[in-house]
N, CA, C and O of each residue as an XYZ file, in Angstrom:
764
protein
N       5.050    -13.460     -7.080
C       3.697    -13.039     -7.279
C       3.349    -12.154     -6.662
O       4.315    -11.784     -5.993
N       2.759    -11.736     -6.528
C       1.263    -10.772     -5.603
C       2.209    -10.731     -4.226
O       2.942    -11.551     -3.672
N       1.966     -9.888     -4.064
C       2.709     -8.418     -2.121
C       1.447     -9.672     -1.139
O       1.763    -10.521     -0.305
N      -0.087     -9.296     -1.711
C      -0.702    -10.369     -1.192
C      -0.781    -11.150     -0.879
O      -1.202    -11.332      0.263
N      -0.375    -12.284     -1.807
C      -0.031    -13.412     -2.347
C       0.637    -14.111     -1.491
O       0.410    -15.215     -0.996
N       1.713    -13.168     -1.325
C       3.115    -13.755     -0.359
C       2.929    -13.339      1.205
O       3.255    -14.117      2.101
N       2.344    -11.966      1.479
C       1.565    -12.065      3.050
C       0.967    -12.850      3.100
O       1.529    -13.797      3.650
N      -0.276    -13.101      2.712
C      -1.315    -14.429      3.414
C      -0.720    -15.494      3.559
O      -0.778    -16.077      4.642
N       0.006    -16.011      2.479
C       1.081    -16.680      2.656
C       1.651    -17.518      3.949
O       1.458    -18.604      4.496
N       2.686    -16.041      4.146
C       3.244    -15.982      5.594
C       2.467    -15.750      7.022
O       2.603    -16.271      8.129
N       1.770    -14.944      6.610
C       0.283    -15.473      7.733
C      -0.580    -16.603      7.839
O      -0.621    -17.059      8.981
N      -1.490    -17.367      6.741
C      -1.007    -18.305      7.235
C       0.147    -19.392      7.894
O      -0.205    -20.044      8.877
N       1.224    -19.536      7.463
C       2.119    -20.292      8.031
C       1.597    -19.792      9.644
O       1.131    -20.462     10.565
N       1.865    -18.480      9.545
C       1.680    -17.608     10.803
C       1.233    -18.181     12.476
O       1.712    -18.249     13.607
N       0.167    -18.465     11.827
C      -1.157    -18.669     12.646
C      -0.718    -19.849     12.375
O       0.074    -19.960     13.310
N      -0.653    -20.586     11.937
C      -1.090    -22.353     12.239
C      -0.090    -22.620     13.982
O      -0.510    -23.207     14.979
N       1.299    -21.930     13.782
C       2.677    -22.341     14.391
C       2.818    -21.305     15.701
O       3.777    -21.537     16.437
N       1.982    -20.227     16.040
C       2.435    -19.179     16.899
C       1.168    -18.670     17.827
O       0.156    -18.415     17.174
N       1.087    -18.508     19.075
C       0.246    -17.597     19.722
C      -0.023    -16.397     19.898
O      -1.129    -15.887     20.077
N       1.890    -15.488     19.811
C       2.102    -14.497     20.210
C       1.851    -13.919     19.127
O       1.891    -14.631     18.123
N       1.559    -12.655     18.980
C       0.547    -11.691     18.074
C       1.973    -11.083     17.354
O       2.206    -11.390     16.185
N       2.908    -10.212     18.106
C       4.454    -10.340     17.311
C       4.658    -10.605     16.945
O       4.785    -10.197     15.790
N       5.110    -12.021     17.482
C       5.061    -12.948     16.687
C       4.436    -13.397     15.067
O       5.133    -13.461     14.055
N       3.816    -13.514     15.099
C       2.480    -13.811     14.219
C       3.190    -12.478     12.879
O       3.291    -12.591     11.657
N       3.573    -11.267     13.845
C       3.300    -10.277     13.277
C       4.957    -10.774     12.012
O       4.880    -11.202     10.861
N       6.167    -10.504     12.786
C       7.547    -11.323     12.417
C       7.419    -12.016     10.953
O       7.728    -11.741      9.794
N       6.662    -13.281     11.803
C       6.567    -13.784     10.470
C       5.633    -13.789      9.261
O       5.610    -14.407      8.196
N       4.885    -12.873      9.831
C       4.437    -12.451      8.273
C       4.887    -11.952      7.727
O       5.018    -12.265      6.544
N       5.685    -10.271      8.529
C       6.487     -9.930      7.391
C       7.387     -9.923      6.935
O       7.704     -9.164      6.020
N       8.379    -11.146      7.658
C       9.144    -12.150      6.885
C       9.017    -12.445      5.008
O       9.777    -12.313      4.049
N       7.786    -12.842      5.199
C       7.076    -13.216      3.858
C       7.060    -12.453      2.292
O       6.984    -12.844      1.127
N       7.183    -11.086      3.021
C       7.067    -10.195      1.840
C       8.368     -9.509      1.949
O       8.542     -8.845      0.927
N       9.325     -9.402      2.751
C      10.196     -8.155      3.397
C      11.420     -9.322      1.962
O      12.599     -9.460      2.287
N      11.132     -9.728      1.119
C      12.315    -10.154      0.378
C      11.578     -8.900     -1.164
O      12.202     -8.625     -2.188
N      10.241     -8.429     -0.817
C      10.541     -7.133     -1.979
C      10.482     -6.302     -2.155
O       9.910     -5.662     -3.038
N      11.519     -5.875     -0.731
C      11.988     -4.365     -0.720
C      12.699     -3.924     -1.601
O      12.498     -2.824     -2.115
N      13.957     -4.955     -2.030
C      14.195     -5.001     -2.911
C      14.300     -4.311     -4.214
O      15.202     -3.975     -4.981
N      12.491     -4.203     -4.130
C      11.892     -4.226     -4.763
C      11.154     -3.093     -4.738
O      10.092     -3.357     -5.302
N      11.168     -1.893     -4.353
C      11.441     -0.091     -3.950
C      12.365      0.856     -5.085
O      12.133      1.989     -5.508
N      13.330      0.057     -5.344
C      13.803      0.065     -6.927
C      12.386      1.301     -8.124
O      12.169      2.486     -8.378
N      11.984      0.271     -8.366
C      10.848      1.452     -8.819
C      10.117      2.354     -8.101
O       9.042      2.753     -8.549
N      10.603      2.789     -6.901
C       9.910      4.452     -6.975
C      11.298      5.103     -6.801
O      11.253      6.261     -6.385
N      12.649      4.536     -7.063
C      13.177      5.465     -8.050
C      13.178      5.448     -9.684
O      13.659      6.408    -10.287
N      12.816      4.714    -10.145
C      13.237      4.266    -11.196
C      11.670      5.497    -12.107
O      11.650      6.450    -12.885
N      10.854      4.831    -11.512
C       9.646      6.352    -11.380
C       9.925      7.696    -11.330
O       9.765      8.509    -12.240
N      10.285      7.860    -10.395
C      11.107      9.247     -9.999
C      12.456     10.101    -10.979
O      12.623     11.320    -10.972
N      13.249      9.161    -11.721
C      14.197      9.118    -12.544
C      13.795     10.225    -13.753
O      14.788     10.901    -14.022
N      13.256     10.395    -14.120
C      13.049     11.266    -15.571
C      12.913     12.833    -14.832
O      13.333     13.839    -15.404
N      12.273     12.868    -13.498
C      12.548     14.327    -13.089
C      13.117     14.600    -13.035
O      13.206     15.789    -13.339
N      15.001     13.436    -12.293
C      15.649     14.092    -12.466
C      17.262     14.160    -13.399
O      18.393     14.529    -13.080
N      16.617     13.560    -14.755
C      17.257     12.596    -15.691
C      18.485     12.132    -15.409
O      19.642     12.347    -15.770
N      17.609     11.076    -14.277
C      18.596     10.177    -13.780
C      17.935      8.664    -15.297
O      16.787      8.575    -15.732
N      19.163      7.757    -15.702
C      18.766      6.880    -16.912
C      19.126      5.727    -15.819
O      18.937      4.661    -16.405
N      19.532      5.490    -14.580
C      19.013      4.030    -13.656
C      17.939      3.381    -13.904
O      17.139      4.053    -14.555
N      17.510      2.093    -13.588
C      16.687      1.044    -13.863
C      16.973     -0.160    -12.429
O      17.315     -1.331    -12.260
N      16.676      0.734    -11.834
C      17.383     -0.098    -10.468
C      15.799     -1.216     -9.828
O      15.797     -2.041     -8.915
N      14.519     -0.744    -10.834
C      13.921     -2.050    -10.950
C      14.429     -4.078    -11.148
O      14.278     -5.103    -10.482
N      14.919     -3.771    -12.182
C      14.946     -4.187    -13.353
C      15.965     -4.983    -13.578
O      16.002     -6.076    -14.142
N      17.426     -3.861    -12.718
C      19.201     -4.797    -11.763
C      19.001     -5.111    -10.561
O      19.737     -5.941    -10.026
N      17.915     -4.489     -9.848
C      18.474     -5.291     -8.242
C      17.165     -6.484     -7.807
O      17.370     -7.545     -7.216
N      15.689     -5.923     -8.322
C      14.295     -6.776     -8.064
C      15.438     -8.991     -8.382
O      16.449     -9.473     -8.893
N      14.508     -9.284     -7.798
C      15.713    -10.423     -7.524
C      16.939    -10.482     -7.568
O      17.716    -11.248     -8.137
N      17.065     -9.635     -6.938
C      18.866     -9.844     -6.460
C      19.570     -9.894     -5.258
O      20.313    -10.726     -4.738
N      18.989     -8.381     -4.834
C      19.361     -7.946     -4.064
C      18.939     -8.775     -2.415
O      19.501     -8.700     -1.322
N      18.165     -9.258     -2.703
C      17.332     -9.599     -0.639
C      16.881    -10.924     -2.021
O      16.363    -10.386     -2.999
N      16.975    -11.861     -2.092
C      16.136    -12.774     -2.619
C      16.881    -13.698     -2.580
O      17.372    -13.857     -3.697
N      17.271    -14.480     -1.802
C      18.327    -15.378     -1.648
C      18.797    -15.557     -0.077
O      18.575    -14.592      0.654
N      19.248    -16.387      0.336
C      20.055    -17.021      0.982
C      20.376    -15.463      2.244
O      19.704    -15.153      3.227
N      22.098    -14.537      1.474
C      21.997    -13.736      2.525
C      20.457    -13.075      2.631
O      20.067    -13.235      3.788
N      19.461    -12.391      1.823
C      18.934    -12.193      2.612
C      17.777    -12.581      3.743
O      17.163    -11.779      4.447
N      17.646    -14.043      3.724
C      17.378    -14.412      4.289
C      17.527    -14.605      5.809
O      16.666    -14.730      6.679
N      19.209    -14.588      5.893
C      19.890    -14.542      7.421
C      19.844    -12.950      8.055
O      19.772    -12.514      9.204
N      19.937    -12.208      6.481
C      20.385    -10.334      7.036
C      17.842    -10.421      8.200
O      17.434     -9.862      9.219
N      17.256    -11.185      7.388
C      15.943    -11.171      8.499
C      16.388    -12.081      9.574
O      16.808    -11.959     10.724
N      16.181    -12.851      8.915
C      15.810    -14.111     10.360
C      17.119    -13.487     11.570
O      16.768    -13.682     12.733
N      18.178    -12.962     11.462
C      18.790    -12.336     12.673
C      17.872    -10.840     12.994
O      17.343    -10.745     14.101
N      17.761    -10.036     12.284
C      17.109     -9.588     12.295
C      15.556     -8.877     13.072
O      15.366     -7.917     13.818
N      15.012     -9.499     12.693
C      13.350    -10.003     13.336
C      13.656    -11.119     14.712
O      13.082    -10.986     15.793
N      14.453    -11.984     14.479
C      14.593    -12.528     15.567
C      15.189    -11.740     16.909
O      15.441    -12.540     17.810
N      15.365    -10.876     17.118
C      16.075     -9.586     18.201
C      14.419     -9.390     18.645
O      14.205     -9.693     19.819
N      13.301     -8.955     17.911
C      12.276     -8.196     18.486
C      11.267     -9.656     18.530
O      10.038     -9.622     18.586
N      11.988    -10.742     18.497
C      10.974    -11.758     18.889
C      10.197    -12.039     20.376
O      10.499    -11.162     21.186
N       9.014    -13.335     21.065
C       9.693    -13.260     21.557
C       9.901    -14.323     22.364
O      10.334    -14.350     23.516
N       9.243    -15.970     21.020
C      10.394    -16.542     21.268
C      11.305    -17.192     20.442
O      11.012    -18.079     19.641
N      12.489    -16.710     20.661
C      13.246    -16.233     19.354
C      14.151    -17.342     18.717
O      14.715    -17.561     17.645
N      14.022    -17.814     19.708
C      14.795    -19.159     18.631
C      13.669    -19.875     17.266
O      13.797    -19.935     16.043
N      12.436    -20.392     18.355
C      11.478    -21.181     17.583
C      11.121    -19.817     15.680
O      11.170    -19.928     14.455
N      10.774    -18.654     16.833
C       9.989    -17.541     16.353
C      11.456    -17.310     14.467
O      11.105    -16.778     13.413
N      12.260    -17.647     14.620
C      13.857    -17.024     14.346
C      13.531    -18.652     12.773
O      13.512    -18.467     11.556
N      13.376    -19.762     13.385
C      13.723    -20.829     11.621
C      12.191    -20.630     11.337
O      11.993    -20.886     10.150
N      11.116    -20.295     11.934
C       9.816    -20.087     11.227
C       9.661    -18.047     10.425
O       8.816    -17.600      9.650
N      10.602    -17.499     10.937
C      10.845    -16.548      9.959
C      11.522    -16.381      8.613
O      11.333    -15.589      7.690
N      12.438    -17.461      8.811
C      13.241    -18.354      7.821
C      12.346    -18.640      7.054
O      12.037    -17.869      6.146
N      11.487    -20.269      7.321
C      10.968    -20.885      6.383
C       9.647    -19.522      5.599
O       9.466    -19.462      4.383
N       9.064    -18.790      6.391
C       8.062    -18.174      6.068
C       8.823    -16.821      4.572
O       8.176    -16.211      3.721
N      10.368    -16.809      4.833
C      11.679    -15.780      3.208
C      11.694    -16.751      2.759
O      12.527    -16.854      1.859
N      10.788    -18.107      3.081
C      12.245    -19.566      2.225
C      10.332    -19.659      1.227
O      10.429    -19.978      0.042
N       8.351    -19.297      1.938
C       7.506    -19.349      1.068
C       7.777    -18.172      0.106
O       7.188    -18.114     -0.974
N       8.302    -17.616      0.335
C       8.146    -16.540     -0.563
C       9.883    -16.873     -2.067
O       9.540    -16.306     -3.105
N      10.376    -17.104     -2.132
C      11.213    -17.658     -2.241
C      10.477    -18.418     -3.847
O      10.585    -18.289     -5.067
N       9.892    -19.045     -3.068
C       9.756    -21.036     -3.277
C       7.973    -19.864     -4.591
O       7.544    -20.163     -5.705
N       7.566    -18.713     -3.675
C       6.571    -18.590     -4.854
C       6.811    -17.582     -5.547
O       5.654    -17.256     -5.812
N       7.544    -16.725     -6.120
C       8.242    -16.159     -6.876
C       9.018    -17.284     -8.302
O       8.870    -17.154     -9.517
N       9.671    -18.128     -7.685
C      10.348    -18.838     -8.529
C       8.670    -20.004     -9.011
O       8.676    -20.631    -10.070
N       7.563    -20.062     -8.135
C       6.864    -20.907     -9.199
C       5.248    -19.763    -10.122
O       4.403    -20.313    -10.830
N       5.251    -18.121     -9.798
C       4.855    -17.694     -9.702
C       5.513    -16.596    -10.293
O       4.894    -15.610     -9.893
N       6.494    -16.205    -11.079
C       7.166    -14.510    -10.527
C       7.407    -14.069    -12.248
O       8.298    -13.219    -12.264
N       6.872    -14.389    -13.797
C       6.621    -14.732    -14.885
C       6.281    -13.699    -15.326
O       5.252    -13.196    -14.876
N       7.103    -12.960    -16.459
C       6.850    -11.952    -17.176
C       5.072    -11.620    -18.489
O       3.983    -12.096    -18.171
N       5.140    -11.321    -18.952
C       4.205    -11.691    -19.604
C       4.817    -12.872    -21.096
O       4.253    -13.870    -21.545
N       5.980    -12.304    -21.473
C       6.511    -13.397    -22.285
C       6.972    -14.552    -21.937
O       7.954    -14.382    -21.214
N       6.626    -16.184    -22.180
C       7.396    -17.336    -22.077
C       8.588    -17.051    -21.692
O       8.967    -17.404    -20.575
N       9.437    -16.323    -22.592
C      10.997    -16.289    -21.810
C      11.122    -15.470    -20.546
O      12.245    -15.479    -20.042
N      10.140    -14.730    -19.906
C      10.234    -13.944    -19.118
C      10.535    -14.692    -17.678
O       9.658    -14.554    -16.825
N      11.440    -15.300    -17.410
C      11.378    -15.651    -16.377
C      12.219    -14.908    -15.148
O      13.134    -14.125    -15.399
N      11.940    -15.133    -14.220
C      12.117    -14.599    -12.867
C      12.841    -16.098    -12.415
O      12.190    -17.086    -12.075
N      14.965    -16.000    -12.527
C      15.238    -16.798    -12.103
C      15.039    -16.203    -10.010
O      14.379    -15.262     -9.569
N      15.895    -17.209     -9.248
C      15.753    -16.960     -8.023
C      18.023    -17.287     -7.816
O      18.758    -18.257     -8.000
N      18.243    -15.796     -7.352
C      19.846    -16.069     -7.311
C      19.815    -16.177     -6.111
O      19.532    -15.166     -5.470
N      20.094    -17.437     -5.396
C      20.139    -18.335     -4.190
C      21.447    -17.325     -3.825
O      20.870    -16.631     -2.988
N      22.754    -16.797     -3.882
C      23.422    -16.846     -2.727
C      24.056    -14.903     -3.665
O      25.127    -14.307     -3.782
N      22.720    -14.673     -4.049
C      22.898    -12.914     -3.968
C      22.902    -12.339     -3.297
O      22.199    -12.696     -2.352
N      23.620    -11.021     -3.132
C      24.535    -10.266     -4.021
C      26.044    -10.615     -3.742
O      27.139    -10.289     -4.200
N      25.495    -11.537     -2.645
C      27.651    -11.960     -2.629
C      27.703    -12.937     -3.908
O      28.886    -12.765     -4.200
N      27.277    -13.739     -4.756
C      27.993    -14.624     -5.706
C      26.827    -14.821     -6.673
O      25.904    -14.120     -6.259
N      26.504    -15.411     -7.677
C      26.489    -16.213     -9.195
C      25.981    -17.210     -9.109
O      24.987    -17.622     -9.707
N      26.758    -17.811     -8.184
C      26.711    -19.488     -7.694
C      26.085    -20.417     -7.906
O      26.431    -21.505     -8.365
N      24.687    -19.894     -7.444
C      23.801    -20.596     -7.417
C      22.315    -19.726     -8.010
O      22.076    -18.538     -7.796
N      21.636    -20.480     -8.621
C      20.343    -20.182     -9.738
C      19.335    -21.287     -9.453
O      19.554    -22.493     -9.573
N      18.029    -20.627     -9.001
C      16.816    -21.199     -9.557
C      16.811    -20.626    -10.300
O      17.347    -19.524    -10.186
N      15.975    -21.161    -11.989
C      14.657    -21.321    -12.369
C      14.337    -21.978    -12.828
O      15.187    -22.814    -13.137
N      12.356    -22.358    -13.488
C      11.686    -22.776    -13.677
C      10.562    -22.607    -14.554
O       9.509    -21.973    -14.491
N      11.494    -23.912    -15.995
C      10.637    -22.963    -16.774
C       9.165    -23.134    -17.223
O       9.049    -23.011    -18.442
N       7.823    -23.426    -16.459
C       6.953    -23.791    -15.652
C       6.522    -22.932    -15.087
O       5.454    -23.018    -14.482
N       7.618    -21.318    -15.161
C       7.197    -20.405    -14.058
C       5.956    -20.051    -14.634
O       5.874    -19.944    -15.858
N       4.575    -19.774    -13.597
C       3.422    -18.856    -14.064
C       3.373    -17.552    -14.352
O       4.308    -16.884    -13.908
N       2.987    -17.293    -14.641
C       3.094    -15.590    -15.336
C       2.089    -14.893    -13.662
O       1.262    -15.560    -13.041
N       2.531    -13.409    -13.308
C       2.011    -13.104    -12.317
C       0.225    -12.793    -12.180
O      -0.609    -12.926    -11.285
N       0.217    -12.469    -13.143
C      -1.433    -12.535    -13.706
C      -2.074    -13.731    -13.765
O      -3.286    -13.777    -13.976
N      -1.278    -14.906    -13.574
C      -1.965    -16.426    -13.987
C      -3.224    -16.449    -12.814
O      -3.407    -16.001    -11.682
N      -4.093    -17.405    -14.002
C      -5.068    -18.095    -12.584
C      -4.156    -18.768    -12.001
O      -4.540    -19.079    -10.873
N      -3.202    -19.116    -12.213
C      -3.082    -20.037    -10.351
C      -2.371    -19.062     -9.770
O      -2.012    -19.520     -8.685
N      -2.186    -18.556     -9.828
C      -2.088    -16.922     -8.945
C      -3.636    -16.065     -8.370
O      -3.776    -15.692     -7.205
N      -4.564    -15.898     -9.329
C      -5.182    -15.323     -8.699
C      -5.998    -16.713     -7.030
O      -6.469    -16.717     -5.893
N      -5.522    -17.746     -8.403
C      -6.539    -18.456     -7.229
C      -6.595    -19.130     -6.330
O      -7.549    -19.751     -5.862
N      -4.811    -18.997     -5.797
C      -3.627    -19.025     -4.516
C      -4.435    -17.675     -3.764
O      -5.227    -17.892     -2.847
N      -4.197    -16.484     -4.173
C      -4.854    -15.388     -3.193
C      -6.679    -15.684     -2.903
O      -7.287    -15.528     -1.844
N      -7.207    -16.140     -4.210
C      -8.453    -16.208     -4.036
C      -9.115    -16.906     -2.700
O     -10.172    -16.683     -2.108
N      -7.771    -18.089     -2.417
C      -8.454    -19.333     -1.736
C      -7.862    -19.280     -0.273
O      -8.216    -20.128      0.547
N      -6.517    -17.795      0.220
C      -5.634    -18.032      1.366
C      -6.902    -16.638      1.790
O      -7.235    -16.585      2.974
N      -7.662    -15.380      0.605
C      -8.524    -14.162      1.369
C      -9.494    -15.129      2.023
O      -9.660    -14.877      3.217
N     -10.305    -16.360      1.478
C     -10.772    -16.570      2.183
C     -11.036    -17.817      3.448
O     -11.917    -18.506      3.961
N      -9.948    -17.592      3.484
C      -9.493    -19.018      4.472
C      -9.399    -18.070      6.091
O      -9.509    -18.495      7.242
N      -9.100    -16.348      5.462
C      -8.086    -15.410      6.662
C      -9.625    -15.089      6.670
O     -10.060    -14.841      7.794
N     -10.437    -15.048      5.752
C     -11.797    -14.304      6.072
C     -12.455    -15.503      7.353
O     -12.830    -15.127      8.463
N     -12.480    -17.159      6.825
C     -12.754    -17.686      7.782
C     -12.007    -17.802      9.302
O     -12.619    -17.946     10.361
N     -11.172    -17.747      9.215
C      -9.973    -17.691     10.133
C     -10.825    -16.335     10.735
O     -10.878    -16.645     11.925
N     -11.432    -15.189     10.639
C     -10.865    -13.622     11.220
C     -12.243    -14.344     11.816
O     -12.049    -14.791     12.946
N     -13.343    -14.518     11.402
C     -15.010    -15.256     11.727
C     -14.683    -16.248     13.277
O     -15.273    -15.949     14.315
N     -13.878    -17.190     13.237
C     -13.943    -18.577     14.117
C     -13.075    -17.570     14.957
O     -13.713    -16.882     15.754
N     -12.025    -17.425     14.912
C     -10.377    -16.139     16.047
C     -10.595    -15.278     16.550
O     -10.026    -15.066     17.621
N     -11.502    -14.377     16.041
C     -11.698    -13.078     16.196
C     -10.824    -11.764     15.722
O     -10.929    -10.585     16.060
N      -9.701    -12.579     14.587
C      -9.064    -11.760     14.236
C      -8.179    -12.223     13.058
O      -8.013    -13.443     13.021
N      -7.730    -11.688     12.335
C      -7.177    -11.363     10.725
C      -5.994    -10.294     10.851
O      -5.538     -9.631     11.783
N      -5.610    -10.472      9.051
C      -3.877     -9.735      8.832
C      -4.367     -8.730      8.390
O      -3.860     -8.076      7.479
N      -5.613     -8.406      9.069
C      -5.864     -6.525      8.669
C      -5.212     -6.108     10.590
O      -5.281     -4.926     10.929
N      -4.605     -7.234     11.707
C      -4.224     -6.022     12.478
C      -3.001     -6.611     12.901
O      -2.713     -6.811     14.081
N      -2.012     -6.993     11.552
C      -0.570     -6.559     11.769
C      -0.593     -5.630     11.149
O       0.551     -5.223     10.947
N      -1.852     -4.632     10.407
C      -1.546     -2.547     10.443
C      -2.085     -2.101     11.468
O      -1.460     -1.204     12.035
N      -3.349     -2.523     12.052
C      -3.990     -1.693     13.435
C      -4.993     -2.795     14.301
O      -5.361     -3.821     13.729
N      -5.366     -2.540     15.575
C      -5.463     -3.490     15.787
C      -7.091     -3.046     16.267
O      -7.972     -3.752     16.759
N      -7.092     -1.651     15.923
C      -8.700     -1.085     15.871
C      -9.657     -1.437     14.518
O     -10.788     -1.905     14.381
N      -8.618     -0.970     13.602
C      -9.040     -1.897     12.511
C     -10.088     -3.254     12.417
O     -11.269     -3.558     12.252
N      -8.299     -4.005     12.723
C      -9.330     -5.389     12.796
C      -9.982     -6.046     14.165
O     -10.049     -7.260     14.363
N     -10.481     -4.959     15.134
C     -12.036     -5.160     15.660
C     -12.881     -4.927     15.201
O     -13.969     -5.338     15.604
N     -12.732     -4.144     14.131
C     -14.001     -3.149     13.459
C     -14.810     -3.953     11.827
O     -15.970     -3.944     11.414
N     -12.844     -4.895     10.989
C     -13.222     -5.226     10.538
C     -13.958     -7.735     10.509
O     -14.237     -8.568      9.646
N     -13.884     -7.680     11.932
C     -14.510     -8.938     12.424
C     -15.379     -8.823     12.630
O     -16.353     -9.439     12.196
N     -15.320     -7.834     13.504
C     -17.201     -7.304     13.857
C     -18.344     -7.761     12.443
O     -19.346     -8.468     12.346
N     -17.386     -6.760     11.333
C     -18.662     -6.676     10.719
C     -18.497     -8.193     10.110
O     -19.339     -8.911     10.650
N     -17.711     -8.909      9.187
C     -17.565    -10.392      8.984
C     -18.871    -11.487      9.666
O     -19.782    -12.154      9.176
N     -18.289    -11.187     11.218
C     -19.715    -11.291     11.611
C     -20.728    -11.170     12.290
O     -21.026    -11.955     13.190
N     -21.604     -9.867     11.858
C     -22.530     -9.981     11.681
C     -23.014    -10.196     10.240
O     -24.172    -10.545     10.009
N     -22.128     -9.987      9.300
C     -22.969    -10.424      7.671
C     -22.619    -12.207      8.019
O     -23.315    -12.863      7.244
N     -21.823    -13.083      8.876
C     -22.141    -14.160      8.923
C     -23.229    -14.806      9.397
O     -23.790    -15.664      8.715
N     -23.560    -14.536     10.367
C     -24.598    -14.009     11.687
C     -25.745    -13.757     10.520
O     -26.197    -14.886     10.333
N     -26.414    -12.879      9.677
C     -27.334    -12.206      9.162
C     -27.506    -13.656      8.081
O     -28.341    -14.530      8.315
N     -26.551    -13.699      6.884
C     -25.931    -15.064      6.607
C     -27.153    -16.871      7.231
O     -28.039    -17.645      6.869
N     -26.421    -16.600      8.090
C     -26.855    -17.981      8.381
C     -28.407    -17.753      9.131
O     -29.197    -18.693      9.048
N     -28.791    -16.614      9.795
C     -30.599    -16.897     10.112
C     -31.176    -15.953      9.159
O     -32.196    -15.345      9.483
N     -30.643    -15.770      8.037
C     -31.573    -15.013      7.144
C     -32.179    -15.298      5.636
O     -32.948    -14.488      5.117
C-alpha cells in the first residue's frame, strides 16, 4: 500500500484510541515505520553516481522491518516517549501490524506473480512467511478507494474535532488547514 494510506490507517486507529496528541503521533508513525526499510531506494538512485551495483531496495524492502522483530523494536522505542506507556505500546504494536496487513492485501507489483510476501521473522529467520495470491496491485482500485475513504474520513473528523493528520507535522499548518476546511464547510451549508 501507499505510505499515505498506511499513515491514514494509523491515524484513524490513533484517533479513536487516545486523546494524547503525543501518543496519537506515536501510534500513527508506527503505521509507516515498516517502510523505513524502503529507504534503500535512495541508495539505489545514487548508486550510478558512485559506480555501485547494489540493489538495496529490492534486497531489503519488506525484509528488514516488515515483521515481528521490527514491530518489537518499534514498540519498545516508541513506548519510551509515550504518555500512557503500556496502553500506547500495545496500540503501536497493533498499528505496526496494520501496516503489515495492508501490505499483505495490497502491495503487489504490476504482474500477476509480483506478490510481495511478509517475512514475519526476518531478518532473524525466514521460517514464517505470509503471502496471498489475491494481493492487489499497488495501483489497484481497492487501494485507491481505501485511500480516498480514509482521506474523506480524516477531513470530516478535522471539521468536527478541530485537528487533522496535518497536525502530526505542524500545529500551525493544521490550524490553518482546519479553519479553511471549516470555512468551506460553512459556505457549502449556507450557500
